[in-house]
């Protein structure tokens, strides 16, 4: 088994077709006849344009208008008067067409990839793709013919260029494996558009796999299995059939409201860890962001991010979501999340110690920076602030005071922000559950974090194998806690959401409907399945089930009742 | 020479499609078209240079046109940007 990045969900089983890298080597010359070289170059560009136009035409039918437009953009790029002018200038100076093309394309690719902007960076791939295609035409190099691949082919390549992807016949290609790229790379976007499972960034895939080998590409988990056993093939074939059936059933829920069978509307939003992930939520039809974890901004670096950097990240998520709610959780450091430069002390019981809001309120300058960035970013969408690990009213009051002070300052200096910025509490401890009625008077919303709520309610470290049997959301104690929290929120008239794994759990969803949960926040890939499950229940059916569950005495009984439905 | 300051309103900023249609539209004019942004000057007829300038939504740029049809060029440039390139 080899690990990579799952960039297009699903399971591909088939035989390897290695997409060989064309040799695009050439001997640079500087004493060419400019006249003949110019003619060669212009002929190659003409051929490139015809080829690209045909490809864009084909892609309109296979992958869609938007992707075809990107490919068609390659024609605009190569015909750009400045770029073309520079290349021709080099040729007029005696360089061969290959050298001139390479020099100018490399220059633009470098400028694009060093930009501080994801979209501009992606354009570097386009420039490289143009360069390689035109070079291949100039050198008369032969391409592996992907369009003629037989059924059940798994493509294996160093990198899949947009022009290669355009030749794919999606009926025959079962999967894609590449050595480079990730979820946002161009080939990944195309793979998802064509619903072909893809695993990318698998090191040395082109060396480990050879033509004709059997291979499984698991795009959901991001792994590949070279030369699988018969039982593995059977297992994955079953998974594949199930996956395709489910996808078909779920596609009916795209663009629909999230409503129960008897018409009660709830909100269905996504959990993210990076601003770019918001695109995935949009793609999966999420109605907003219910949890944006901000730790990533602080991790894998040697010093804390400044206000500007944080502001850009929050603003980006807000802009992607276009005025839909974006709930951003402030720094949840400590526990199992260590950030070396914050120099947090080793603790005997880190989960009960100096973490999250406790740490932030003691390190005010760090927290102020984050809150300042959040308040500024609130001018660009419906950003809401969520405070983690609250255990007493003082904590949420302290945060509200800090935000108020920032707003006063911004008003005085004319900096824009949302005056109606909502501040909510993440309910994930026994303490906050027991005083949920008091917190509801201070907070604009609740969000139940079921992972930590289960851990703190059951008093169990889920990492401890001997105690982990207690770590279950189906324990009567946890179910009562959830019910109590939702009731307290409803009494005070504030919305209550849930951002833990339970919100996407088929077994839990009817209970949450019965208790009156307003917002379900799930991983992007669970959006449609959650919408479907919600649509299966009426309030009355959910209430009847909840009544049975609430009379159950043990975790085992709860699970039995839920599974029987 | 004529010029005007405009702010980009489309969400993606000056990207592939907007930059492409802008450069193509400006290419029809005889005048030179320059986009002044962040202190540097960009050839408004070159898609590649516009992308490289990385001009995002909310940025203010100055469009400078110079030549025999400068007024028409400026008028179209400003209206394209102000209308968010039809996005």
XYZ file of C-alpha atoms in Angstrom:
652
model
C 0.000 0.000 0.000
C 1.272 3.451 -0.892
C 0.037 6.717 0.512
C -0.816 9.821 -1.464
C -3.448 12.517 -1.502
C -6.980 11.532 -2.413
C -7.964 14.278 -4.823
C -11.038 12.746 -6.437
C -13.263 10.380 -4.438
C -14.104 6.861 -5.455
C -12.403 3.540 -6.127
C -10.565 2.718 -9.339
C -9.556 -0.856 -10.108
C -7.713 -1.767 -13.282
C -4.495 -2.202 -15.205
C -1.725 0.352 -15.277
C -1.038 2.480 -18.338
C 2.152 4.436 -17.773
C 1.997 7.816 -19.398
C 5.612 8.228 -20.429
C 7.270 11.554 -20.223
C 8.152 12.724 -23.665
C 11.779 13.550 -24.131
C 11.794 17.251 -24.782
C 15.540 17.652 -24.779
C 17.178 19.804 -27.386
C 20.559 21.366 -28.041
C 20.327 25.116 -27.602
C 21.675 27.023 -30.611
C 22.483 30.695 -30.822
C 23.565 30.990 -34.469
C 20.351 30.142 -36.256
C 18.931 31.763 -39.327
C 16.229 34.011 -37.833
C 14.058 33.737 -40.933
C 13.774 29.931 -40.921
C 13.488 29.732 -37.114
C 10.690 32.308 -37.061
C 8.829 30.330 -39.681
C 9.295 27.108 -37.668
C 8.119 28.810 -34.502
C 5.042 30.402 -36.099
C 4.061 27.133 -37.727
C 4.338 25.356 -34.370
C 2.181 28.004 -32.704
C -0.450 27.665 -35.437
C -0.491 23.910 -34.965
C -0.697 24.396 -31.194
C -3.715 26.681 -31.567
C -5.594 24.266 -33.824
C -4.830 21.350 -31.503
C -5.867 23.324 -28.432
C -9.070 24.567 -30.022
C -10.090 21.017 -30.893
C -9.266 19.917 -27.387
C -11.346 22.718 -25.833
C -14.245 21.731 -28.079
C -14.006 18.109 -26.886
C -13.726 19.153 -23.259
C -16.898 21.211 -23.433
C -18.706 17.915 -23.901
C -16.681 15.738 -21.521
C -15.814 17.948 -18.541
C -17.703 21.187 -18.956
C -17.644 24.741 -20.181
C -15.531 26.199 -17.388
C -12.636 23.764 -17.757
C -12.728 24.072 -21.527
C -12.357 27.802 -21.082
C -9.087 27.364 -19.179
C -7.672 25.293 -22.017
C -8.927 27.809 -24.569
C -7.092 30.413 -22.486
C -3.829 28.742 -23.527
C -4.376 30.147 -26.999
C -4.733 33.650 -25.593
C -1.548 33.122 -23.591
C 0.646 31.959 -26.470
C -0.742 34.724 -28.690
C -0.144 37.358 -26.039
C 1.511 40.241 -27.874
C 4.113 40.769 -25.172
C 5.060 37.122 -24.690
C 5.037 36.424 -28.393
C 7.040 39.583 -29.047
C 9.722 38.600 -26.535
C 10.043 35.088 -27.958
C 10.356 36.412 -31.489
C 12.924 38.983 -30.340
C 15.075 36.134 -28.976
C 14.705 34.243 -32.256
C 15.629 37.326 -34.243
C 18.793 37.438 -32.123
C 19.771 34.036 -33.523
C 18.401 31.662 -30.868
C 16.600 28.521 -31.929
C 12.815 28.447 -31.441
C 13.111 25.883 -28.611
C 15.520 28.044 -26.581
C 13.529 31.232 -27.076
C 10.249 29.559 -26.103
C 11.799 27.907 -23.043
C 13.444 31.103 -21.810
C 10.295 33.231 -21.937
C 7.915 30.537 -20.644
C 10.231 29.732 -17.743
C 10.426 33.404 -16.903
C 6.628 33.725 -16.714
C 6.252 30.426 -14.855
C 8.708 31.701 -12.264
C 6.912 35.040 -11.864
C 3.528 33.322 -11.545
C 4.627 30.661 -9.091
C 6.293 33.162 -6.792
C 3.074 35.191 -6.514
C 1.345 35.256 -3.161
C -1.933 34.104 -4.664
C -3.218 30.599 -5.300
C -4.891 31.389 -8.626
C -1.810 33.081 -10.056
C 0.336 30.153 -8.906
C -1.911 27.758 -10.790
C -1.287 29.697 -14.001
C 2.367 28.601 -13.828
C 1.125 25.076 -14.605
C -0.616 26.426 -17.689
C 2.556 28.135 -18.908
C 4.548 24.925 -18.441
C 1.886 22.959 -20.239
C 2.011 25.381 -23.186
C 5.793 25.202 -23.260
C 5.836 21.388 -23.297
C 3.154 21.077 -25.939
C 4.816 23.563 -28.287
C 8.228 21.963 -27.658
C 6.773 18.563 -28.527
C 5.447 19.993 -31.789
C 8.805 21.622 -32.600
C 10.718 18.426 -31.802
C 8.187 16.072 -33.381
C 7.982 14.095 -30.089
C 5.350 11.379 -29.774
C 2.740 11.368 -27.042
C 1.320 8.312 -25.267
C -2.117 7.990 -26.772
C -4.457 8.102 -23.796
C -7.613 8.356 -25.877
C -7.114 4.782 -27.131
C -6.746 3.249 -23.639
C -8.811 0.063 -23.170
C -11.556 -0.243 -20.540
C -10.473 -0.411 -16.860
C -7.240 1.488 -17.348
C -5.557 3.239 -14.449
C -3.387 6.086 -15.727
C -0.062 6.493 -13.959
C 1.999 9.612 -14.656
C 4.542 11.935 -13.080
C 2.065 14.711 -13.605
C -1.082 14.861 -15.634
C -1.141 17.987 -17.750
C -4.460 19.603 -18.700
C -3.830 18.620 -22.323
C -3.402 14.949 -21.358
C -6.525 15.071 -19.216
C -8.436 16.468 -22.135
C -7.772 13.277 -24.121
C -9.312 11.025 -21.470
C -12.253 8.883 -22.428
C -13.956 8.670 -19.055
C -15.732 5.418 -19.854
C -12.393 3.619 -20.036
C -10.267 5.324 -17.401
C -10.919 3.728 -14.009
C -8.467 5.790 -12.017
C -5.600 8.267 -12.046
C -2.352 8.091 -10.075
C 0.272 10.841 -10.238
C 3.524 11.656 -8.453
C 2.732 15.333 -8.011
C -0.269 17.548 -7.385
C -3.013 17.767 -4.783
C -6.676 18.607 -4.372
C -6.441 22.058 -5.916
C -4.255 21.120 -8.870
C -5.730 21.411 -12.293
C -5.714 17.676 -12.956
C -7.586 17.077 -9.678
C -10.308 19.522 -10.636
C -10.670 17.775 -13.993
C -10.669 14.324 -12.391
C -13.488 15.364 -10.060
C -15.425 16.921 -12.920
C -15.198 13.607 -14.792
C -15.834 11.593 -11.596
C -12.652 9.563 -12.026
C -11.027 8.466 -8.737
C -7.571 10.036 -8.356
C -4.674 9.644 -5.942
C -1.920 12.225 -6.321
C 1.492 12.915 -4.808
C 2.323 9.197 -4.619
C 6.143 9.167 -4.495
C 7.842 7.147 -7.258
C 4.546 5.765 -8.566
C 5.887 5.631 -12.139
C 8.825 3.505 -11.006
C 6.946 1.166 -8.672
C 4.138 0.441 -11.138
C 4.656 -0.902 -14.640
C 2.431 -1.233 -17.679
C -0.222 -3.936 -17.306
C 0.053 -4.301 -13.499
C -3.188 -4.573 -11.554
C -3.646 -1.664 -9.164
C -6.322 -0.176 -6.907
C -6.573 3.614 -6.621
C -8.589 4.608 -3.558
C -9.313 8.307 -4.070
C -11.448 8.502 -0.945
C -8.650 7.477 1.435
C -5.766 8.634 -0.752
C -4.014 5.253 -1.029
C -3.031 2.900 -3.822
C -2.620 -0.868 -3.629
C -0.180 -2.257 -6.231
C -0.789 -5.869 -7.282
C -3.794 -6.444 -4.999
C -4.868 -9.917 -3.884
C -8.156 -11.363 -5.140
C -9.832 -10.673 -1.800
C -8.699 -7.034 -1.969
C -10.062 -6.766 -5.496
C -13.386 -8.212 -4.319
C -13.500 -5.881 -1.344
C -12.841 -2.811 -3.473
C -15.185 -3.873 -6.243
C -17.937 -3.987 -3.653
C -16.904 -0.566 -2.306
C -16.860 0.789 -5.832
C -20.358 -0.423 -6.684
C -21.702 0.967 -3.418
C -19.947 4.279 -3.916
C -21.312 4.750 -7.428
C -24.852 3.886 -6.300
C -24.632 6.309 -3.391
C -23.230 9.078 -5.559
C -26.106 8.623 -7.963
C -28.660 8.715 -5.154
C -27.015 11.751 -3.570
C -26.769 13.775 -6.761
C -30.534 14.279 -6.468
C -29.847 16.398 -3.372
C -27.526 18.908 -5.024
C -28.929 22.419 -4.884
C -31.837 21.388 -2.668
C -32.812 22.870 0.707
C -32.013 20.808 3.760
C -35.439 19.881 5.095
C -36.998 17.080 7.069
C -39.622 14.874 5.432
C -42.316 17.101 6.949
C -40.716 20.338 5.795
C -38.707 21.650 8.757
C -35.726 23.559 7.362
C -32.331 23.267 9.038
C -28.923 24.639 8.107
C -26.272 22.297 6.684
C -22.735 23.695 6.680
C -19.147 22.445 6.456
C -16.067 22.097 8.666
C -12.769 23.397 7.282
C -9.155 23.764 8.359
C -7.855 26.141 5.666
C -9.471 28.980 3.721
C -9.037 27.052 0.447
C -11.114 24.175 1.873
C -14.098 26.515 1.627
C -14.037 25.832 -2.131
C -14.582 22.176 -1.370
C -17.587 23.028 0.805
C -19.037 25.116 -2.032
C -18.360 22.273 -4.468
C -20.174 19.829 -2.171
C -23.116 22.236 -1.851
C -22.608 23.234 1.809
C -24.656 26.241 2.927
C -21.866 27.917 4.864
C -19.002 27.130 7.235
C -19.916 25.873 10.710
C -16.348 25.434 11.937
C -13.185 26.982 10.578
C -10.330 25.703 12.733
C -7.633 28.377 12.831
C -4.792 26.263 14.197
C -3.327 25.667 10.724
C -2.398 29.367 10.571
C -0.216 28.872 13.607
C 1.248 25.434 12.924
C 4.313 24.350 10.934
C 6.091 27.660 11.267
C 8.591 29.256 13.599
C 6.727 32.372 14.706
C 3.145 33.521 15.159
C 1.232 34.866 12.139
C 0.696 38.615 12.164
C -2.655 40.383 11.927
C -2.409 40.998 8.188
C -1.739 37.346 7.393
C -4.660 36.205 9.535
C -6.914 38.904 8.113
C -6.191 37.700 4.558
C -7.006 34.077 5.496
C -10.330 34.931 7.178
C -11.283 37.365 4.430
C -10.552 34.746 1.804
C -12.907 32.218 3.410
C -15.594 34.923 3.735
C -15.267 35.913 0.069
C -15.399 32.313 -1.138
C -18.606 31.765 0.829
C -20.185 34.983 -0.526
C -22.190 36.264 2.478
C -23.091 32.802 3.734
C -22.215 32.265 7.412
C -18.572 31.482 8.242
C -18.061 30.483 11.891
C -14.415 30.870 12.813
C -13.146 29.243 15.976
C -10.402 31.156 17.743
C -7.105 29.436 18.484
C -7.680 26.048 20.130
C -4.101 25.412 21.195
C -2.943 22.892 23.789
C -4.332 19.465 24.577
C -2.929 17.372 21.737
C -2.131 20.376 19.539
C 1.347 21.637 20.283
C 2.810 24.744 18.688
C 6.506 24.840 19.654
C 7.167 28.610 19.462
C 4.316 29.337 21.892
C 6.522 27.596 24.478
C 3.698 25.937 26.351
C 4.869 23.967 29.369
C 4.635 20.174 29.487
C 1.642 19.204 31.551
C 0.547 16.120 33.474
C -2.996 16.434 32.099
C -2.882 18.634 29.020
C -6.575 18.177 28.246
C -7.466 19.528 31.678
C -4.813 22.183 31.629
C -3.762 25.457 30.127
C -5.322 25.309 26.669
C -7.651 27.081 24.183
C -9.466 30.112 25.608
C -7.589 29.781 28.928
C -4.261 30.207 27.177
C -5.582 32.951 24.903
C -6.969 35.100 27.719
C -3.606 34.920 29.524
C -1.705 35.738 26.322
C -3.754 38.770 25.413
C -1.475 40.173 22.710
C -1.645 36.905 20.787
C -5.429 36.759 21.152
C -5.912 40.459 20.415
C -4.097 39.996 17.099
C -6.467 37.207 16.124
C -9.594 39.097 17.213
C -8.446 42.272 15.411
C -7.995 40.291 12.200
C -11.418 38.656 12.642
C -13.251 41.932 13.281
C -11.627 43.522 10.213
C -12.435 40.507 8.050
C -16.083 40.678 9.188
C -16.556 43.524 6.690
C -16.214 40.993 3.846
C -18.944 38.489 4.649
C -20.954 36.884 7.423
C -18.068 35.990 9.729
C -18.959 34.814 13.250
C -16.548 34.233 16.113
C -16.660 31.027 18.148
C -14.858 30.601 21.457
C -13.610 27.083 22.320
C -13.467 25.276 25.666
C -15.568 27.780 27.595
C -16.272 26.610 31.157
C -17.579 29.773 32.828
C -19.430 32.983 31.985
C -16.388 35.157 32.730
C -14.555 33.766 29.723
C -17.163 34.685 27.128
C -17.620 38.095 28.787
C -13.877 38.718 28.572
C -13.877 37.926 24.847
C -16.885 40.170 24.240
C -15.147 43.032 26.056
C -12.046 42.620 23.901
C -14.104 42.603 20.711
C -16.030 45.670 21.880
C -12.767 47.545 22.492
C -11.526 46.658 18.999
C -14.818 47.799 17.433
C -14.640 51.134 19.285
C -11.118 51.671 18.008
C -12.064 50.749 14.428
C -15.113 53.040 14.525
C -12.893 55.920 15.664
C -10.319 55.320 12.933
C -12.864 54.547 10.206
C -11.971 50.889 9.635
C -14.901 48.874 8.292
C -16.365 45.920 10.219
C -19.705 44.211 10.744
C -21.419 45.983 13.661
C -23.661 42.946 14.116
C -20.723 40.506 14.441
C -21.962 37.454 16.326
C -19.939 35.803 19.088
C -20.827 32.270 20.085
C -19.693 29.583 22.467
C -18.505 26.119 21.602
C -20.169 23.815 24.097
C -17.811 20.920 24.676
C -17.319 20.579 28.422
C -19.544 19.309 31.219
C -19.271 22.712 32.877
C -20.584 24.629 29.880
C -23.343 22.067 29.442
C -24.485 22.472 33.046
C -24.517 26.285 32.770
C -25.810 26.363 29.192
C -28.800 28.427 30.383
C -26.434 31.075 31.774
C -24.153 31.028 28.722
C -27.149 31.332 26.402
C -27.804 34.778 27.846
C -24.268 35.888 26.898
C -23.716 34.117 23.573
C -25.234 34.806 20.152
C -25.125 31.109 19.262
C -24.021 27.691 20.485
C -22.125 25.036 18.639
C -21.822 21.619 20.229
C -18.422 20.010 19.744
C -19.352 16.374 20.200
C -15.820 14.960 20.114
C -14.633 16.899 23.150
C -18.073 16.868 24.785
C -17.986 13.054 24.747
C -14.454 13.012 26.106
C -15.173 15.436 28.951
C -18.626 14.073 29.790
C -17.436 10.469 29.905
C -14.151 11.531 31.478
C -12.207 9.401 29.017
C -9.048 9.849 27.022
C -9.939 8.499 23.599
C -6.270 7.828 22.912
C -6.113 5.321 25.770
C -6.925 1.934 24.280
C -8.001 0.472 27.622
C -10.529 3.215 28.308
C -11.593 3.977 24.741
C -14.621 1.656 25.001
C -16.277 4.444 27.021
C -15.701 6.977 24.277
C -19.062 6.830 22.552
C -21.556 9.564 21.747
C -24.343 7.021 22.265
C -23.831 6.970 26.028
C -27.015 8.148 27.784
C -24.912 10.769 29.591
C -23.786 12.352 26.301
C -27.245 12.186 24.737
C -28.768 13.889 27.740
C -26.056 16.543 27.603
C -26.795 17.260 23.932
C -30.530 17.460 24.598
C -30.009 19.813 27.534
C -27.730 22.148 25.567
C -30.177 22.430 22.669
C -33.076 23.085 25.050
C -31.180 25.855 26.839
C -30.326 27.518 23.541
C -33.894 27.295 22.283
C -35.303 28.720 25.525
C -33.112 31.780 25.096
C -33.876 31.952 21.377
C -30.325 31.494 20.079
C -29.453 29.059 17.293
C -27.725 25.829 18.262
C -25.400 23.992 15.898
C -23.206 20.936 16.090
C -19.753 20.645 14.577
C -18.576 17.272 15.770
C -18.672 13.985 13.905
C -22.084 13.163 15.386
C -23.733 15.781 13.161
C -23.087 13.578 10.108
C -23.892 10.303 11.866
C -26.874 8.556 10.329
C -27.835 7.084 13.692
C -27.638 10.393 15.580
C -29.395 12.619 13.054
C -33.003 11.653 13.998
C -32.229 12.406 17.663
C -30.808 15.804 16.714
C -33.917 16.545 14.635
C -36.108 15.631 17.589
C -34.095 17.788 20.018
C -34.418 20.712 17.573
C -30.833 21.247 16.377
C -30.721 24.254 14.017
C -27.426 23.718 12.230
C -25.473 20.618 11.200
C -21.783 21.211 10.455
C -20.082 18.278 8.745
C -17.063 17.544 6.568
C -17.560 18.645 2.962
C -17.813 15.089 1.683
C -20.660 14.339 4.134
C -22.871 17.282 3.136
C -25.080 15.468 0.647
C -25.403 12.246 2.641
C -26.401 14.281 5.721
C -28.974 16.192 3.669
C -30.388 12.890 2.467
C -30.613 11.399 5.986
C -32.353 14.529 7.286
C -34.878 14.305 4.459
C -35.747 10.737 5.499
C -37.270 11.735 8.854
C -40.370 13.582 10.003
C -40.330 15.348 13.354
C -42.968 12.947 14.624
C -40.961 9.842 13.709
C -37.820 11.400 15.197
C -39.670 12.258 18.421
C -40.953 8.704 18.759
C -37.436 7.337 18.327
C -35.977 9.882 20.770
C -38.499 8.887 23.402
C -37.384 5.265 23.153
C -33.708 6.246 23.233
C -34.144 8.485 26.271
C -35.683 5.625 28.213
C -32.738 3.347 27.422
C -30.365 2.693 30.285
C -27.097 1.656 28.658
C -25.029 2.661 25.673
C -25.625 -0.767 24.202
C -29.401 -0.343 24.420
C -29.200 3.078 22.765
C -27.223 1.668 19.849
C -29.629 -1.274 19.464
C -32.647 1.051 19.337
C -31.008 3.394 16.827
C -29.821 0.573 14.604
C -33.257 -1.058 14.595
C -34.676 1.959 12.749
C -2.961 61.063 -22.796
C -6.036 60.342 -20.682
C -6.354 58.370 -17.453
C -8.787 57.304 -14.772
C -8.705 55.437 -11.462
C -11.003 52.425 -11.080
C -11.543 49.737 -8.444
C -11.864 46.052 -9.315
C -15.215 44.702 -8.193
C -15.278 41.128 -9.548
C -14.451 38.453 -6.931
C -11.547 36.863 -8.805
C -9.728 40.085 -9.626
C -7.743 40.335 -12.859
C -7.635 36.611 -13.640
C -7.472 34.380 -16.675
C -10.873 35.156 -18.162
C -11.169 38.835 -17.162
C -7.534 39.522 -18.087
C -7.992 37.680 -21.382
C -11.087 39.595 -22.444
C -9.571 42.880 -21.262
C -6.339 42.366 -23.205
C -8.264 41.280 -26.295
C -10.554 44.326 -26.106
C -7.619 46.711 -25.669
C -5.758 45.051 -28.526
C -8.318 46.544 -30.929
C -7.166 50.088 -30.178
C -4.202 51.868 -31.701
C -3.441 53.643 -28.422
C -1.071 52.317 -25.796
C -2.960 51.051 -22.753
C -1.186 50.942 -19.396
C -2.465 49.699 -16.052
C -0.761 51.413 -13.146
C -0.912 49.295 -10.022
C 1.136 49.363 -6.837
C 3.642 51.749 -8.382
C 4.404 49.575 -11.403
C 3.124 49.889 -14.952
C 1.613 46.955 -16.795
C 0.960 46.607 -20.528
C -2.837 46.505 -20.715
C -2.765 44.592 -23.997
C -0.798 41.690 -22.530
C -2.755 38.981 -20.745
C 0.453 37.475 -19.358
C 1.631 40.731 -17.820
C -1.767 41.426 -16.320
C -1.857 37.988 -14.665
C 1.704 38.433 -13.415
C 0.694 41.719 -11.747
C -1.689 39.711 -9.533
C -4.334 42.423 -9.171
C -6.968 41.262 -6.708
C -10.563 42.208 -6.019
C -10.843 45.540 -4.210
C -7.599 46.936 -5.681
C -7.602 50.368 -7.238
C -5.745 50.761 -10.529
C -5.112 53.671 -12.846
C -5.795 53.126 -16.540
C -3.696 55.294 -18.835
C -4.416 55.462 -22.568
C -2.316 57.342 -25.031
C -2.795 57.602 -28.796
C -5.262 58.685 -31.444
C -8.220 56.685 -30.048
C -7.328 57.137 -26.384
C -10.762 58.375 -25.286
C -12.606 55.385 -26.730
C -10.030 52.955 -25.288
C -10.280 54.464 -21.817
C -14.067 54.454 -21.938
C -14.217 50.744 -22.752
C -11.473 49.827 -20.251
C -13.211 51.620 -17.396
C -16.614 50.203 -18.209
C -15.260 46.639 -18.382
C -13.656 46.923 -14.965
C -16.580 48.733 -13.341
C -19.001 46.109 -14.639
C -16.876 43.337 -13.148
C -16.158 41.884 -16.609
C -19.741 40.678 -16.724
C -19.190 38.175 -13.893
